[in-house]
Each structure stands twice: as structure tokens, then as C-alpha cells.
Amino acid sequence: MLTASMGALVGGAVLGTSACSSAAPQESPHTLPDDALITLGVQAGPPPVPGKTGISSTLKIGSDLYQIDCGLGSLNAFTNAGLRFDDLKSLFITHLHTDHIVDYFSFFLSGGYTAAKGKAPVTIYGPGPAGGLPPSRVGNSDPATINPKDPAPGLAATTALLQQAFAYTDNIFIRDMGTDDIQKLAKVTEIAVPPGSDYRNRSPRTAPFPVVTDDNVAVTATLVAHYDVYPAFGFRFDLAKSGVSVTFSGDTTKSDNLIALAGGTDILVHEAQFSLDDAYYHNRFPPNYLKSSHTSAEQVGEVAAAADAKHVILSHYSPTDLPESDWLDAVGKHYSGKITVARDGQVFEL
Ligand SMILES: [Zn+2]
């Protein structure tokens, strides 16, 4: 099984094979299960990696799609998985780091280009403005500030600015091709954060708070700790019909808030750095960056056990070239439930 899995990894994005018994084998993108989690991209970090897709997941609930994060290549992965923009109901952004949002506007520019007339807007939920910037952590006493008038815009301002930036192509296509105004396809709600948190006190202990409830799903969130990024969210989706729950850690250190959010969850999609020791990565990161940003493989097991999660799925993990058995051993040290090291395009029936 491990050999088969490594073959699949070497082969890049594979939809239609299953390395682990935990994933439902798919013959074709068009035979997706009624309810499914698709790990479109599992690659962590901003740099492009050959053959890999940046962090992004889709929940398919009946015929409605819910997108969680939009890493590099996610719209292509979404399309390769047989998913259509017309079925995209809501989009959730965990935090405003590049590797989670770089393909965000592609969904509207490219995905929305052929949107059906009268398609309901995609409701988008994500971070509001951070409220301030931290000092340099790398010893630069006078770091450059991009757009000093508004150096930390939230998702609503970001979206409005993107719409302005791409005005010309949209105006041309509206005139030449009769396309719809893509501004109408995006409806942003910035998630209200618990009182007492701010860009200096980013992840105080807090109970899970509601984001949105519709016919398919109730979504709750919590604040997680991801170095200087504020707010950074974890999300939990409780499916209305089946009662199945899927919780996404977002990017975080080992988090008590996340453990509370994920309590009893069926699936915990968790990020991981195999080690938080900078020497393991040849001292590539600033001192303490890893320990203040991410969760080790062993700690993922501790979180999954504390939350009593039935199945933990690693996504947004690094390094990606470790043998799967290393991950299973490390996460399994403190956790006896099911563990899957997700691959790009892997489908999990819910
Ligand atoms: Zn991040």
C-alpha cells in the first residue's frame, strides 16, 4: 500500500486512484459522491512547486460546493476535479497569507467568466482588516510598508481593490462578449472576531463562534495562532442532513481553541510541519518562526486525540517528500484513530 501511495505521489495529482482505504476510489470526476471532501491541493508555502497544487479544499454537499482557501493552482485543480464555478455557493478564507489566497480572484475572473445568467453571488467569508502591522521580526529597523494608507486591508477591501485593478478586462468582456459583471458574483462578509482579540493579542482562549448557517451546513470558527497573522481562522462544517462534521485547522500552532472547535469531529483536516526544529530545515526560517506558526506531526496526533477526532487528514504539510510511514508513525504516537496523508485531488466520501 505504501509503495502504491508513493507511486501516486511521484505521479503528481491523481484523481481516480486511492492510496489509502480511507479515500473512496473515483472512476471519473463526474461520479463524485453526493457529499465529499476533496483535498484539491495539499502543498504548504508560497513558492510554486512543480506538479503540486497549493492549499485548497472543497466540500461538496449535494450539488453545492464550498471552497476552503485558494492556494496556487486551486482553480485548475477545482476544474480538474470536475467541479464548476456555477455550483460554487460559498468560499472561506482561513487567513490572508499568499499561499491561501493567491488564486482567490481567479475563481471570479476565470471561473466567473462563463457564469450562468442569474447565478447567485458566491458568499465569501474571511478575515477583516488586521488593524496594524507588527515590527520587523528579522532585525530590519525600517521595513518597507506597502500602501501606508491601508497596509493591512481585510477581505472586503482586498476584493474591491481587485475588482478595480481588473476593471479593464471586465469592461472589455462585458462590451465584447456580453459577460456578466463579475462584481455581482462576489459577496464578502468579514467574519466578526471575539472581543478582546486584536493584532497584538491574536488568539486568546475563545469558544467557537458562528460564521454562517444555510440549508446544507452550519459553519463555526475559532481564532488560531499563526505567528503575526490576524485574524487566522479554523473552520468547522457540520452537515445538516448527515450530521457529519469536517474541521479545518487553517495554519496554526498546536491550538486549544482548535481542539474545542474540533470536539468529536468526524474529520480533522490539519496542517503539519514534520518537525518544528529549524535545524531540520537547514535554518531556513527566522528563529522561533516554526514554533510560533505551525504544528508538528506529533502534535497533530495530540490535537486529534484531545479533540476525539475520528479521522485526521494531513493537508498543508511539509516536507512533502517524506515517506508516508514517517507521518503515520509521528501522528500515531499520540493518536489511535484513522490517519491519512492527503494527496492533491484526493476524494473522501462523507
Ligand atoms: Zn499561513
Short mmCIF file of N, CA and C and ligand atoms in Angstrom, two decimals, residues 95 97 99-100 226 251 294 316, ligand 1:
data_model
loop_
_atom_site.label_atom_id
_atom_site.label_comp_id
_atom_site.label_asym_id
_atom_site.label_seq_id
_atom_site.Cartn_x
_atom_site.Cartn_y
_atom_site.Cartn_z
N HIS A 95 -6.95 32.68 6.31
CA HIS A 95 -6.12 33.84 6.65
C HIS A 95 -5.51 34.39 5.38
N HIS A 97 -2.49 35.03 4.18
CA HIS A 97 -1.18 34.70 3.62
C HIS A 97 -1.33 34.31 2.14
N ASP A 99 -0.17 32.05 0.24
CA ASP A 99 -0.39 30.66 -0.21
C ASP A 99 -1.82 30.18 0.02
N HIS A 100 -2.65 30.99 0.68
CA HIS A 100 -4.05 30.63 0.88
C HIS A 100 -5.00 31.46 0.01
N HIS A 226 -1.08 31.89 14.42
CA HIS A 226 -0.23 31.69 13.25
C HIS A 226 0.73 32.87 13.13
N ASP A 251 -3.88 27.43 9.26
CA ASP A 251 -2.47 27.38 9.67
C ASP A 251 -2.38 27.76 11.12
N HIS A 294 3.31 26.86 13.32
CA HIS A 294 2.82 25.58 12.80
C HIS A 294 2.77 24.52 13.90
N HIS A 316 -1.68 20.60 3.70
CA HIS A 316 -0.76 21.70 4.03
C HIS A 316 0.31 21.14 4.97
ZN ZN B 1 -0.13 30.91 6.65
#
